Amino acid sequence: MSETVATRGREAVAQRMASAATEWLASLDAGQRALAVADGPGAASPSEDDRLTWFFTPTDHGGVTLHEQSPQQQSLAMQLVSSGLSMEGYVTACVIMGTENILDRLESWRIDWGMERGRDPQRYYLRVFGTPGSGTWAWRFGGHHISMNNLVVDGRLVSATPSFFGSDPAEAGFVGGGHVRPLGAGEDHARALLHALGPGQRDLATLLDRAPADIVGGNRTLIGDDARMPRMDDVWRGRFREPRLADYISSIHDREEERSGFDDAAYAVLSLTRDPKGIPGSALSPDQRALLLQTITAYTGRAPDEIAAEESAFYSVGANLDAVHFAWAGSADRGRPHYYRIQGPRILIEYDNTQRQGNHCHAAWRDPVADFGLDVLHEHLDVFHRDDEVIRWPAAEVGGRA
């Protein structure tokens, strides 16, 4: 895809986002706006720490929730959400939100997370950073199992990651047959690739015979070298409404760790490192490479059509796909706990389906160079420093983006 076509596509997406965000903000009253609007992105912004902090847990993501809005406002909010997704991505997000009702029943309506209703399909938060249509602005939509992060600079969408979808349950049945599997395609394509590998290739791709309890990158702002899976209680970043919840989440982590048999050595094997682990695209046959590309597009296809097409075109280039590595951990059988990752200079995909005996999945898509648009802002070193979030893969090593 030419740079001109890609740039025009990103401009068109940014224009739709700005229009939807402006209309939504205009519908809010003063109290709602106080929650919904924060300062624009940048090193000097007091809201930058908030913009760079994301969650996929049922906690306060920051912003105004859907159930704090009128039906008309909810419609306008969802129009903004839709502007950041393809039709297929929007359908997936809506199903994930509705799955909260299923999860509530699975848990016998007992889990409250310190709120009136713990599994709430309307507890999804929307916040705009800055003024839509201005030089630099951003917006975020998030709640349990969804996190969308978008940055617009000079009228062009420059970042749509981190992007996180999850589903609990990962699969549920319908009356008369059939199943709802919001993230099933990404799992199926990756498993098909694993089964298509020859013995030597499969040995290279398989990191461990056990799967971790969660994605290794967690909800870190930056992906550092030798990053290991954080504890579940750390993923919440201290946002517990009641002290008992911290103990509860910690006990879940300990139980999952005991179930999986994970120890320091296992965490080291699965750590995220600057040099990708697994089998590179350059070692795959044409048919295997097609499966790898298919798996990638199950993630990048969430994005608006223009962005999805740009990503697909980028990884359709042989040299770009050559550098992408595929790695697997856990069982190869459907319905059993497993994990995989796809990692290259401009992409990190992680998927786990391990909790609830292999029926609770997480699926993250990130760009280690451009998450939150920090490569464009050129201010990330002055904005954010954390001991476990120090090193990012530099933009100088890669290219091909508009």
XYZ file of N, CA and C in Angstrom, residues 109 173 233 286 305 330 372:
21
model
N -24.413 -14.819 39.995
C -24.622 -13.421 40.362
C -23.979 -13.077 41.710
N -22.916 -22.146 24.473
C -23.811 -22.771 23.509
C -25.129 -22.041 23.339
N -3.017 -9.445 40.650
C -3.323 -8.295 41.485
C -2.554 -7.055 41.025
N 4.914 -21.546 2.209
C 3.872 -20.608 1.777
C 2.520 -20.857 2.451
N -11.604 -0.210 8.570
C -11.221 -0.879 7.327
C -9.927 -0.326 6.728
N 1.488 -24.744 26.138
C 0.304 -25.450 26.613
C -0.200 -26.482 25.633
N 0.102 3.888 21.985
C -0.296 5.209 22.481
C 0.241 6.346 21.616
